[in-house]
Coordinates of C-alpha atoms in Angstrom, one line a residue:
Chain A
M1 CA -17.2 17.2 19.9
L2 CA -18.5 14.5 22.2
K3 CA -20.5 13.1 19.0
V4 CA -17.5 13.0 16.9
I5 CA -15.7 11.0 20.0
L6 CA -18.6 9.0 20.4
S7 CA -19.0 7.8 16.6
R8 CA -15.4 7.0 16.4
V9 CA -15.3 5.0 19.4
I10 CA -18.3 2.9 18.4
Q11 CA -16.7 2.9 14.7
T12 CA -13.6 1.5 16.2
I13 CA -15.6 -0.9 18.5
V14 CA -17.6 -2.3 15.4
V15 CA -14.3 -2.7 13.1
V16 CA -12.2 -4.2 15.8
F17 CA -15.4 -6.9 16.6
F18 CA -15.3 -7.6 12.9
L19 CA -11.7 -7.5 12.6
I20 CA -11.1 -9.8 15.6
T21 CA -13.9 -12.1 14.1
F22 CA -12.4 -12.4 10.7
V23 CA -8.8 -13.0 12.2
F24 CA -9.9 -15.6 14.4
F25 CA -11.3 -17.6 11.9
A26 CA -8.6 -16.8 9.3
V27 CA -5.6 -17.9 11.6
R28 CA -7.5 -21.3 11.7
A29 CA -8.0 -21.5 8.4
I30 CA -4.3 -21.6 7.7
P31 CA -3.1 -24.8 6.7
G32 CA -1.2 -26.5 9.4
N33 CA -1.4 -26.2 13.4
P34 CA 0.8 -24.3 15.9
F35 CA 2.7 -27.3 16.5
A36 CA 3.6 -28.8 13.4
G37 CA 6.7 -26.5 13.1
E38 CA 8.7 -28.5 15.9
K39 CA 9.7 -31.9 15.2
A40 CA 7.4 -34.5 14.9
L41 CA 5.1 -35.0 18.2
A42 CA 3.6 -38.2 19.3
P43 CA -0.2 -37.9 18.7
E44 CA -1.1 -38.0 22.3
E45 CA 1.7 -34.9 23.1
Q46 CA -0.2 -33.1 20.1
A47 CA -3.3 -33.6 21.8
A48 CA -2.0 -32.7 25.0
L49 CA -0.9 -29.1 23.9
E50 CA -4.1 -28.6 21.9
R51 CA -5.8 -29.7 25.2
Q52 CA -3.5 -26.9 27.0
Y53 CA -4.2 -24.2 24.5
G54 CA -7.9 -25.2 24.3
L55 CA -7.6 -26.2 20.7
D56 CA -9.2 -29.6 21.0
K57 CA -12.7 -27.7 21.3
P58 CA -14.9 -26.8 18.5
V59 CA -13.8 -23.7 16.6
P60 CA -17.1 -21.6 17.9
V61 CA -16.3 -22.8 21.5
Q62 CA -12.9 -21.5 21.1
Y63 CA -14.1 -18.4 19.7
Y64 CA -16.3 -18.0 22.8
N65 CA -14.0 -18.8 25.1
Y66 CA -11.2 -16.3 23.4
L67 CA -13.7 -13.4 23.6
K68 CA -14.9 -14.4 27.6
N69 CA -11.0 -14.4 28.3
I70 CA -10.7 -10.8 27.1
F71 CA -13.8 -9.2 28.5
T72 CA -13.7 -10.9 32.0
K73 CA -10.1 -11.3 32.7
G74 CA -8.3 -9.0 29.9
D75 CA -6.4 -12.3 29.1
F76 CA -5.3 -12.5 25.4
G77 CA -4.0 -16.4 26.1
D78 CA -0.7 -17.5 25.8
S79 CA 1.8 -17.8 23.0
S80 CA 2.4 -21.1 21.5
A81 CA 5.4 -19.9 19.2
M82 CA 6.8 -18.8 22.6
K83 CA 6.4 -21.2 25.2
G84 CA 5.7 -19.9 28.6
R85 CA 4.9 -16.3 27.5
Q86 CA 1.3 -14.4 27.7
V87 CA 0.4 -12.6 24.6
S88 CA -0.2 -9.5 26.7
T89 CA 3.3 -9.5 28.1
L90 CA 4.8 -9.8 24.8
I91 CA 2.6 -6.7 23.6
A92 CA 3.4 -4.8 26.7
E93 CA 7.3 -5.3 25.9
S94 CA 7.2 -4.7 22.4
F95 CA 4.7 -1.6 22.1
P96 CA 6.7 1.0 23.7
V97 CA 9.3 0.1 21.4
S98 CA 6.9 0.7 18.4
L99 CA 5.5 3.6 19.8
K100 CA 8.5 5.4 20.4
L101 CA 9.9 4.7 16.9
G102 CA 6.5 5.6 15.5
I103 CA 6.2 8.6 17.5
V104 CA 9.7 10.1 16.6
S105 CA 9.5 9.1 12.9
L106 CA 6.3 11.0 12.9
I107 CA 7.5 13.9 13.9
L108 CA 10.4 13.9 11.9
G109 CA 8.5 13.4 9.0
M110 CA 6.3 16.2 9.9
G111 CA 9.2 18.5 10.2
I112 CA 10.3 17.5 6.8
G113 CA 7.2 17.3 4.8
I114 CA 5.2 20.2 6.0
P115 CA 7.8 22.8 5.3
L116 CA 8.7 21.3 2.3
G117 CA 4.8 21.6 0.9
I118 CA 4.9 25.0 2.1
I119 CA 7.8 25.9 -0.2
A120 CA 6.4 24.3 -3.1
A121 CA 3.3 25.8 -3.1
L122 CA 4.8 29.6 -2.4
F123 CA 6.9 28.9 -5.3
H124 CA 4.3 27.1 -7.5
N125 CA 5.7 25.9 -10.9
K126 CA 8.9 27.5 -10.4
W127 CA 12.3 25.2 -9.9
Q128 CA 11.8 25.4 -5.9
D129 CA 8.3 23.7 -6.3
Y130 CA 9.4 20.8 -9.0
T131 CA 12.6 20.2 -6.7
A132 CA 10.3 19.9 -3.6
M133 CA 8.1 17.6 -5.3
V134 CA 10.9 15.3 -7.0
I135 CA 12.2 15.1 -3.2
A136 CA 8.7 14.0 -2.4
M137 CA 8.3 11.4 -5.1
A138 CA 11.9 10.0 -4.0
G139 CA 10.7 9.7 -0.4
I140 CA 7.4 7.8 -1.8
C141 CA 9.7 5.5 -4.5
I142 CA 12.7 5.1 -2.3
V143 CA 11.6 2.9 0.2
A144 CA 12.4 1.5 3.6
F145 CA 13.8 -1.6 2.7
V146 CA 16.3 0.1 0.1
L147 CA 16.8 3.4 2.2
G148 CA 17.7 1.2 5.5
P149 CA 20.8 -0.9 3.9
I150 CA 22.1 2.3 2.2
F151 CA 21.8 4.4 5.9
Q152 CA 23.5 1.2 7.7
L153 CA 26.3 1.1 5.0
S154 CA 26.7 4.9 4.5
I155 CA 26.1 6.4 7.9
A156 CA 26.3 3.8 10.4
R157 CA 29.5 2.2 9.2
P158 CA 31.5 5.6 9.2
L159 CA 30.2 6.8 12.5
S160 CA 31.8 4.8 14.8
F161 CA 29.2 6.1 17.3
L162 CA 26.1 4.5 15.5
N163 CA 25.2 0.6 15.8
V164 CA 24.4 -0.7 12.5
A165 CA 21.7 -2.5 13.9
G166 CA 20.3 -3.4 17.4
W167 CA 18.0 -1.6 20.5
S168 CA 20.5 -1.2 23.1
R169 CA 21.5 2.6 23.3
T170 CA 19.3 5.5 23.1
S171 CA 21.1 6.4 19.9
D172 CA 19.9 3.0 18.0
I173 CA 16.5 5.0 17.1
I174 CA 18.2 7.4 15.1
L175 CA 18.5 5.3 11.6
P176 CA 15.1 3.5 11.8
A177 CA 13.4 6.6 12.6
I178 CA 14.9 8.4 9.8
T179 CA 14.2 5.5 7.6
L180 CA 10.8 5.1 8.3
C181 CA 10.1 9.2 8.4
F182 CA 10.8 9.6 4.6
G183 CA 7.6 7.9 3.5
V184 CA 5.6 10.1 5.6
A185 CA 7.3 13.2 5.0
A186 CA 6.7 12.8 1.1
Y187 CA 3.0 12.4 1.5
L188 CA 2.9 15.3 4.0
A189 CA 4.5 17.3 1.7
R190 CA 2.1 16.7 -1.3
L191 CA -1.2 17.0 0.9
T192 CA 0.4 20.2 2.3
R193 CA 1.3 21.5 -1.2
G194 CA -2.2 20.9 -2.4
G195 CA -3.8 22.2 0.6
M196 CA -1.7 25.6 0.4
L197 CA -2.0 26.2 -2.9
D198 CA -6.0 25.8 -2.4
V199 CA -6.2 28.3 0.3
L200 CA -3.6 30.8 -1.3
S201 CA -5.8 31.2 -4.5
Q202 CA -8.9 32.4 -2.1
D203 CA -10.3 35.5 -2.0
Y204 CA -9.4 36.2 1.6
I205 CA -5.8 35.8 0.9
R206 CA -6.2 38.4 -2.1
T207 CA -7.6 40.9 0.4
A208 CA -5.1 40.4 3.0
R209 CA -2.5 41.1 0.3
A210 CA -4.4 43.8 -0.9
K211 CA -4.4 45.4 2.5
G212 CA -0.4 45.1 2.6
V213 CA -0.3 42.3 5.3
P214 CA 3.7 41.2 4.6
T215 CA 3.8 37.7 3.0
L216 CA 5.1 35.9 5.7
Q217 CA 2.2 36.9 8.5
I218 CA -0.3 36.0 5.3
I219 CA 1.3 32.5 5.5
T220 CA 1.3 31.9 9.1
K221 CA -1.8 33.5 10.6
H222 CA -4.2 33.5 7.6
A223 CA -2.9 30.6 4.9
L224 CA -1.4 27.6 7.5
R225 CA -4.4 26.6 9.6
P226 CA -6.7 25.8 6.7
A227 CA -4.2 24.7 4.5
L228 CA -2.7 22.1 6.7
Q229 CA -6.1 20.3 6.9
P230 CA -5.6 17.5 4.4
A231 CA -1.8 16.8 6.2
I232 CA -3.8 16.5 9.4
T233 CA -6.5 14.7 8.4
Y234 CA -3.6 12.1 7.3
L235 CA -1.6 11.8 10.3
G236 CA -4.0 9.5 11.9
P237 CA -4.0 6.9 9.2
A238 CA -0.3 7.8 8.8
F239 CA 0.4 7.0 12.3
A240 CA -1.1 3.8 11.9
A241 CA 0.6 2.9 8.9
I242 CA 4.2 3.2 10.7
I243 CA 3.2 1.2 13.6
T244 CA 1.5 -1.6 11.7
G245 CA 3.8 -1.7 8.8
S246 CA 6.9 -1.2 10.7
F247 CA 8.0 -4.7 10.4
V248 CA 10.4 -4.1 7.6
V249 CA 12.4 -1.6 9.5
E250 CA 12.2 -3.7 12.4
N251 CA 13.6 -6.6 10.1
I252 CA 16.5 -4.5 9.1
F253 CA 17.7 -2.7 12.3
L254 CA 16.9 -5.6 14.6
V255 CA 14.4 -3.5 16.6
P256 CA 12.4 -5.6 19.2
G257 CA 9.1 -4.3 18.5
M258 CA 5.5 -5.5 17.4
G259 CA 6.3 -6.4 13.9
Q260 CA 9.0 -9.1 14.5
H261 CA 6.1 -10.8 17.0
F262 CA 3.6 -10.6 13.9
V263 CA 5.9 -12.1 11.5
L264 CA 6.8 -14.9 13.9
G265 CA 3.1 -15.4 14.7
I266 CA 2.1 -15.5 11.2
T267 CA 5.3 -18.0 10.3
S268 CA 4.8 -20.1 13.2
K269 CA 0.7 -20.0 13.3
D270 CA 0.6 -18.3 17.0
Y271 CA -3.2 -17.8 16.9
N272 CA -3.3 -16.4 20.3
L273 CA -0.1 -13.8 19.5
V274 CA -1.6 -12.9 15.7
L275 CA -5.0 -12.3 17.4
G276 CA -3.7 -10.2 20.4
L277 CA -1.5 -8.1 17.7
V278 CA -4.3 -7.4 15.5
L279 CA -6.9 -6.6 17.9
F280 CA -4.1 -3.9 19.4
Y281 CA -3.4 -2.8 16.0
G282 CA -7.2 -2.3 15.1
I283 CA -7.6 -0.3 18.5
L284 CA -4.7 1.7 17.5
M285 CA -5.6 2.5 14.2
G286 CA -9.0 3.8 15.7
I287 CA -7.5 6.1 18.4
A288 CA -5.0 7.4 15.8
N289 CA -7.9 8.2 13.8
L290 CA -9.9 9.9 16.3
L291 CA -6.7 11.8 17.6
S292 CA -6.6 13.2 14.0
D293 CA -10.6 13.9 14.2
L294 CA -9.9 16.2 17.1
A295 CA -7.1 17.8 15.9
L296 CA -9.1 18.8 12.8
I297 CA -12.0 20.0 15.1
F298 CA -9.6 22.0 17.1
M299 CA -8.1 23.6 14.1
D300 CA -11.3 24.4 12.0
P301 CA -14.0 26.6 14.0
K302 CA -16.5 25.8 11.6
L303 CA -16.4 22.1 12.4
R304 CA -15.9 23.2 16.2
N305 CA -19.4 25.1 16.5
S306 CA -21.5 22.6 14.3
Chain B
M1 CA -34.5 27.6 -42.2
S2 CA -35.1 24.0 -41.5
T3 CA -33.1 23.0 -44.7
A4 CA -30.3 25.4 -44.0
A5 CA -29.4 24.6 -40.3
P6 CA -28.2 21.3 -40.8
V7 CA -25.6 22.2 -43.3
I8 CA -24.3 25.1 -41.0
K9 CA -24.3 22.6 -38.5
S10 CA -22.4 20.3 -40.1
E11 CA -19.7 22.5 -41.4
S12 CA -19.1 23.6 -37.7
V13 CA -18.6 20.2 -36.6
V14 CA -15.9 19.9 -39.2
A15 CA -14.2 23.1 -38.0
E16 CA -14.5 22.0 -34.0
K17 CA -12.9 18.4 -35.0
G18 CA -9.9 17.3 -32.7
S19 CA -11.0 18.7 -29.1
S20 CA -12.5 15.4 -27.9
L21 CA -11.9 14.8 -24.1
W22 CA -8.8 12.1 -25.0
A23 CA -7.3 14.6 -27.6
D24 CA -7.2 17.4 -25.3
A25 CA -5.7 15.2 -22.5
Y26 CA -3.1 14.0 -24.6
V27 CA -1.9 17.5 -25.9
R28 CA -2.0 18.4 -22.0
L29 CA 0.2 15.3 -21.2
K30 CA 2.5 15.8 -23.8
K31 CA 3.5 19.3 -22.4
N32 CA 4.1 17.4 -19.0
K33 CA 7.9 16.4 -19.5
L34 CA 8.2 14.2 -16.3
A35 CA 5.0 12.2 -17.0
M36 CA 6.0 11.8 -20.7
L37 CA 9.7 10.6 -19.3
G38 CA 7.6 8.1 -16.7
G39 CA 5.6 7.0 -19.5
I40 CA 8.9 6.2 -21.8
I41 CA 10.4 4.5 -18.8
V42 CA 7.2 2.4 -18.0
I43 CA 7.4 1.1 -21.7
L44 CA 11.0 0.7 -21.7
I45 CA 10.6 -1.5 -18.4
L46 CA 7.7 -3.5 -20.0
I47 CA 9.5 -4.2 -22.9
L48 CA 12.9 -5.2 -21.0
C49 CA 11.0 -7.4 -18.8
F50 CA 8.2 -9.0 -21.0
I51 CA 10.1 -9.3 -24.8
V52 CA 13.8 -8.9 -24.2
A53 CA 14.2 -11.1 -21.2
P54 CA 12.2 -14.2 -23.0
I55 CA 14.4 -13.4 -26.2
L56 CA 17.5 -13.7 -24.2
A57 CA 16.3 -16.7 -22.0
A58 CA 15.5 -18.4 -25.4
S59 CA 18.5 -17.6 -26.8
G60 CA 20.7 -19.3 -23.8
M61 CA 21.1 -16.9 -20.9
N62 CA 19.7 -18.5 -17.9
A63 CA 18.7 -16.4 -14.7
N64 CA 19.3 -19.4 -12.3
E65 CA 22.6 -20.9 -13.7
Q66 CA 25.1 -20.3 -10.9
D67 CA 28.8 -20.2 -11.6
L68 CA 30.8 -20.4 -8.4
T69 CA 34.1 -19.3 -9.8
N70 CA 32.3 -16.0 -10.6
R71 CA 30.7 -14.8 -7.4
F72 CA 30.3 -11.2 -7.2
A73 CA 31.5 -10.1 -11.0
G74 CA 31.6 -6.2 -11.0
I75 CA 29.3 -4.5 -13.9
G76 CA 30.6 -5.6 -17.1
E77 CA 33.2 -8.0 -15.8
K78 CA 30.9 -11.0 -16.7
G79 CA 27.3 -10.5 -18.0
I80 CA 25.9 -7.1 -18.5
L81 CA 25.2 -6.1 -14.9
G82 CA 27.6 -8.6 -13.2
T83 CA 26.7 -11.5 -10.7
D84 CA 25.4 -12.4 -7.5
Q85 CA 26.4 -14.3 -4.6
L86 CA 26.0 -17.5 -6.7
G87 CA 27.5 -16.1 -9.6
R88 CA 24.1 -15.9 -11.6
D89 CA 23.9 -13.3 -14.1
L90 CA 22.3 -10.1 -12.5
F91 CA 20.7 -8.7 -15.3
M92 CA 19.0 -11.8 -16.6
R93 CA 17.8 -12.3 -12.6
V94 CA 16.7 -8.5 -12.4
L95 CA 14.5 -8.7 -15.7
E96 CA 12.9 -12.0 -14.6
G97 CA 12.5 -10.6 -11.1
G98 CA 10.5 -7.8 -12.6
Q99 CA 8.6 -10.2 -14.5
I100 CA 7.1 -11.3 -11.3
S101 CA 6.7 -7.9 -9.8
L102 CA 5.0 -6.1 -12.7
L103 CA 3.0 -9.6 -13.5
V104 CA 1.7 -9.7 -9.7
A105 CA 0.9 -5.4 -9.4
I106 CA -0.9 -5.6 -13.1
L107 CA -3.1 -8.6 -12.5
A108 CA -3.9 -7.2 -9.1
T109 CA -4.6 -4.0 -10.5
C110 CA -6.8 -5.5 -13.1
M111 CA -8.9 -7.2 -10.4
T112 CA -9.0 -4.3 -8.4
V113 CA -10.7 -2.4 -11.7
T114 CA -13.1 -5.2 -12.1
I115 CA -14.2 -5.3 -8.3
G116 CA -14.1 -1.8 -7.7
V117 CA -15.9 -0.7 -11.1
I118 CA -18.8 -3.2 -10.5
Y119 CA -19.0 -2.8 -6.7
G120 CA -18.6 1.1 -7.0
G121 CA -20.6 1.0 -9.8
I122 CA -23.8 -0.6 -8.7
A123 CA -23.4 1.3 -5.1
G124 CA -23.5 4.8 -6.9
Y125 CA -26.0 3.9 -9.3
V126 CA -28.6 2.4 -6.9
G127 CA -27.6 4.7 -4.3
G128 CA -29.9 5.4 -1.6
K129 CA -30.0 2.8 1.6
V130 CA -28.4 -0.2 0.0
G131 CA -25.4 2.2 -1.5
N132 CA -24.8 3.6 1.8
I133 CA -24.4 0.1 3.7
M134 CA -22.3 -0.9 0.8
M135 CA -19.8 2.1 1.3
R136 CA -20.1 1.5 5.2
I137 CA -18.5 -1.8 4.3
V138 CA -15.9 -0.3 2.4
D139 CA -15.1 2.2 5.0
G140 CA -15.1 -0.5 7.7
L141 CA -12.6 -2.9 5.9
L142 CA -10.5 0.5 5.0
A143 CA -9.9 0.7 8.8
M144 CA -8.6 -2.5 9.0
P145 CA -4.4 -2.5 8.8
F146 CA -4.4 -3.4 5.2
L147 CA -0.8 -5.1 5.2
I148 CA -1.7 -7.6 7.7
I149 CA -5.1 -8.5 6.4
V150 CA -3.3 -9.5 3.1
I151 CA -0.9 -11.6 4.8
L152 CA -3.4 -13.6 6.6
F153 CA -5.5 -14.0 3.5
R154 CA -2.3 -15.0 1.6
E155 CA -1.6 -17.5 4.3
I156 CA -5.5 -18.7 3.7
I157 CA -5.6 -19.3 0.7
T158 CA -1.8 -20.7 -0.1
G159 CA -2.9 -23.9 0.6
H160 CA -5.9 -23.8 -1.8
I161 CA -4.0 -22.5 -4.9
D162 CA -1.5 -25.6 -4.3
D163 CA -4.1 -27.9 -4.1
I164 CA -5.3 -26.6 -7.1
A165 CA -1.9 -26.7 -8.9
K166 CA -1.4 -30.4 -7.7
L167 CA -4.6 -31.1 -9.6
L168 CA -3.8 -29.2 -12.7
I169 CA -0.4 -31.2 -12.9
D170 CA -1.3 -34.8 -11.8
D171 CA -5.0 -35.1 -13.6
W172 CA -4.9 -32.3 -16.5
G173 CA -1.1 -33.1 -17.5
W174 CA -0.1 -29.6 -17.4
N175 CA 3.4 -28.3 -17.3
D176 CA 4.4 -28.7 -13.8
N177 CA 7.1 -26.0 -13.9
T178 CA 5.0 -23.3 -15.3
V179 CA 2.1 -24.2 -13.1
L180 CA 4.0 -24.1 -9.9
R181 CA 5.6 -20.6 -10.8
F182 CA 2.1 -19.2 -11.5
A183 CA 0.7 -21.1 -8.0
N184 CA 3.5 -19.4 -6.2
L185 CA 2.5 -15.8 -7.1
I186 CA -1.1 -16.2 -7.7
P187 CA -2.1 -16.2 -3.9
L188 CA -0.3 -12.7 -3.3
T189 CA -1.9 -11.4 -6.1
I190 CA -5.1 -12.4 -5.1
A191 CA -4.8 -11.2 -1.4
I192 CA -3.8 -7.7 -2.8
A193 CA -6.5 -7.5 -4.9
A194 CA -9.1 -8.9 -2.2
F195 CA -8.3 -5.6 -0.1
G196 CA -6.7 -3.4 -2.7
W197 CA -10.0 -2.4 -4.5
L198 CA -11.6 -0.6 -1.7
T199 CA -10.1 3.0 -2.8
M200 CA -11.3 2.3 -6.4
G201 CA -14.7 1.3 -5.3
R202 CA -15.2 4.6 -3.4
I203 CA -13.8 6.5 -6.5
V204 CA -16.3 4.9 -8.8
R205 CA -18.9 5.1 -6.5
S206 CA -18.8 9.0 -6.6
A207 CA -18.4 9.1 -10.1
A208 CA -21.1 7.0 -10.7
A209 CA -23.3 8.7 -8.3
S210 CA -23.0 12.0 -10.1
L211 CA -23.0 10.6 -13.4
S212 CA -26.3 8.9 -12.7
K213 CA -28.0 12.0 -12.0
Q214 CA -27.6 13.2 -15.4
E215 CA -29.8 13.9 -18.0
F216 CA -28.3 11.2 -20.5
V217 CA -29.1 8.6 -18.0
E218 CA -32.6 10.0 -17.4
A219 CA -32.9 9.5 -21.3
A220 CA -31.9 6.1 -21.2
R221 CA -34.0 5.2 -18.5
S222 CA -37.1 6.9 -20.4
L223 CA -36.2 4.7 -23.6
G224 CA -36.4 1.7 -21.2
L225 CA -33.6 0.5 -21.0
S226 CA -32.1 -2.1 -18.6
H227 CA -30.4 -1.2 -15.5
T228 CA -27.3 -3.1 -16.3
R229 CA -27.6 -1.7 -19.7
I230 CA -27.7 1.7 -18.3
L231 CA -24.8 1.0 -15.7
F232 CA -22.5 -0.7 -18.2
R233 CA -23.0 1.1 -21.2
H234 CA -23.8 4.3 -20.4
I235 CA -22.2 5.3 -17.0
V236 CA -19.0 3.1 -16.8
P237 CA -17.7 4.3 -19.9
N238 CA -18.1 7.9 -18.7
M239 CA -15.8 7.3 -15.8
L240 CA -12.9 5.8 -17.8
G241 CA -10.9 8.7 -17.0
P242 CA -11.0 8.6 -12.9
V243 CA -10.6 4.9 -13.5
I244 CA -7.5 5.1 -15.8
I245 CA -6.0 7.7 -13.4
Y246 CA -6.0 5.7 -10.3
A247 CA -5.1 2.6 -11.8
T248 CA -2.0 3.6 -13.2
L249 CA -1.2 4.9 -9.5
T250 CA -2.3 1.6 -8.1
I251 CA 0.0 -0.3 -10.0
P252 CA 3.1 1.2 -8.2
S253 CA 1.7 0.8 -4.9
F254 CA 0.9 -2.8 -5.7
I255 CA 4.6 -3.2 -6.9
L256 CA 5.7 -2.0 -3.5
Y257 CA 3.4 -4.4 -1.5
E258 CA 4.5 -7.4 -3.2
A259 CA 8.2 -6.2 -2.6
T260 CA 7.6 -5.6 0.9
L261 CA 5.9 -8.8 1.6
S262 CA 8.5 -10.8 -0.2
F263 CA 11.1 -8.8 1.7
I264 CA 9.9 -10.1 5.3
G265 CA 9.6 -13.6 3.3
L266 CA 5.7 -13.6 3.4
G267 CA 5.4 -12.8 -0.3
I268 CA 7.2 -14.4 -3.3
E269 CA 8.9 -17.7 -2.8
P270 CA 11.8 -19.6 -4.6
P271 CA 12.1 -20.9 -7.1
N272 CA 10.5 -17.2 -8.3
S273 CA 12.1 -14.3 -7.4
S274 CA 11.1 -10.8 -7.7
W275 CA 12.4 -7.1 -7.1
G276 CA 11.5 -7.3 -3.1
K277 CA 13.2 -10.8 -3.0
L278 CA 16.6 -9.8 -4.9
I279 CA 16.7 -6.5 -2.7
Q280 CA 16.4 -8.5 0.1
E281 CA 19.1 -10.9 -0.9
G282 CA 21.4 -8.2 -2.1
A283 CA 20.7 -6.3 1.2
N284 CA 22.5 -9.2 3.1
Y285 CA 25.7 -9.0 1.3
L286 CA 25.9 -5.3 1.4
E287 CA 29.4 -4.9 2.5
T288 CA 30.7 -7.4 0.3
N289 CA 29.2 -6.4 -3.0
L290 CA 27.0 -3.2 -3.5
T291 CA 25.8 -4.2 -6.8
V292 CA 23.9 -7.1 -5.6
L293 CA 21.7 -4.7 -3.6
A294 CA 21.9 -1.6 -6.3
V295 CA 20.6 -3.3 -9.3
P296 CA 17.4 -4.5 -8.3
A297 CA 16.8 -1.6 -6.2
V298 CA 17.4 1.2 -8.8
M299 CA 15.1 -0.8 -11.3
F300 CA 12.6 -1.2 -8.3
S301 CA 12.8 2.5 -7.8
L302 CA 13.2 3.9 -11.2
T303 CA 9.7 1.8 -12.1
L304 CA 7.9 3.2 -9.0
F305 CA 9.1 6.6 -10.1
A306 CA 7.8 6.3 -13.8
F307 CA 4.6 4.9 -12.9
N308 CA 3.8 7.8 -10.0
F309 CA 5.0 10.5 -12.6
L310 CA 2.9 9.0 -15.4
G311 CA -0.3 8.5 -13.1
D312 CA 0.1 12.1 -11.7
G313 CA 0.5 13.4 -15.5
L314 CA -2.4 11.7 -16.4
R315 CA -4.6 13.1 -13.6
D316 CA -3.2 16.6 -14.5
A317 CA -4.3 16.0 -18.0
L318 CA -7.5 14.0 -17.9
D319 CA -9.0 15.9 -14.9
P320 CA -7.7 19.4 -14.9
K321 CA -10.3 20.2 -12.2
A322 CA -9.0 18.0 -9.3
S323 CA -5.2 18.8 -10.0
K324 CA -4.0 21.5 -8.1
D325 CA -2.4 24.0 -10.6

């Protein structure tokens, strides 16, 4: 187990390091500069701003300084798009929002997707299976930016206690979370169905049936654990995808999460903001993958002992 | 006996005719009604966007002509599917938007297949340390947040592509309208393909690795064929199945990426429009008029459905072992 954690941590560090290096030079390769968007600046004002953000130095020096500030002071620098705000404060404010939304929609997705997949597998090639799989395909094909507006119109409008958009009340999480969960639910349903079909054709399930074990018990005690493996492997990447891909839903429902900062950072060429967020995303993906690795080990005795 | 044997053999070959992999696959695919329906819809959408739309455009229907006296016309009131917030013909707009969406996805998929087959093929055929390092690079790239890297990469290359477009127009005298429209969708296409080939690379590698251990490859080697020839004439043609399956499933996911990025304003830009852009515009007028959102949303979702069902069906047909039935 320690070995798994260690190799994941090392992998994450390596990936994040390359990611940050790539993104560092990539944002600087984008044509234009962070201060060009505002009204035309006098050359000396421009130079003063560049000095303030350390952009007057050669790029390799900037790179060295950036890494040094992170490692020695934990400082991600200042945002150039939102003057006077530190990138770390912006992330600290928006991350809890994204995290909450991500966790709620992941749980919703599991709650819908896994039972759907189990039903599909149990009724393999019957109408229940086809219905479940068409629903799952709908979850993949009717995507967030189609679902979101539909939900706003058909759910939030008639129900006066739900806001169409915003993030001021607890209930504001409901619509974006439902919108986000469908894609996850769909993939989980397909993976669970596949895993379940694999397991149900195994000899030990036939033995259990022959012994006269009730069907429900066969599913819960014998089949479910190994059958959920593919779904659990997917949970890590799924969570990362929800967190990093939530800017669409945040955009529709005006959720003050990390996605909006990323879009702003890209459009206004806010180097520090983009870098800080990407660094954070990279670490988050590493953690999510590690958690799903650990869950797999926890569930599979074969992996636990090796 | 030595004279009789070939005669019997040739007869038996005639008797068994028609059971090639592809013929088998076609029979299996034909049984899968959802996949066939998906295939028919895909063909219809392609015909609508790439044949019908240009013909209609040539006959005078314009997707960008505004008619402010006829804003938000309903279905059948003006044009076939009504008009949008500026009185433009929705039917033409959704078809021309589809052209861009499909063009980006299909072009990016072609690039993906090319890169994936070459990279994965080499990694699988060479194997050993080199192959391992090549796949580790793929693992590392896969561990990065996909959409974010694509957005960044698109931003970087946009400027360069614009420069090239300007050069083509100013110095080479190319038609500026066409060049500009292409210049707008090329960066997105390249960016999606540049990081979208990774899974294809993995699939090709594992296929190439198992194929290169087989006897016919050894035979080819003992005949003294060059490595390039073995790889591209003997190994690559044999993994057409998985490549076709995955390419079919890649197209809808690329349509989705294009639409997502266009929706948040980091993809296709005016004067071009795509399904994602149309859906985004439609969402703004949701409460005034539903068709402006519904028309592109239905076309977009239908296309994703069709490609996914076709891809799933192809997988079941071409690779029965991999499917869970």
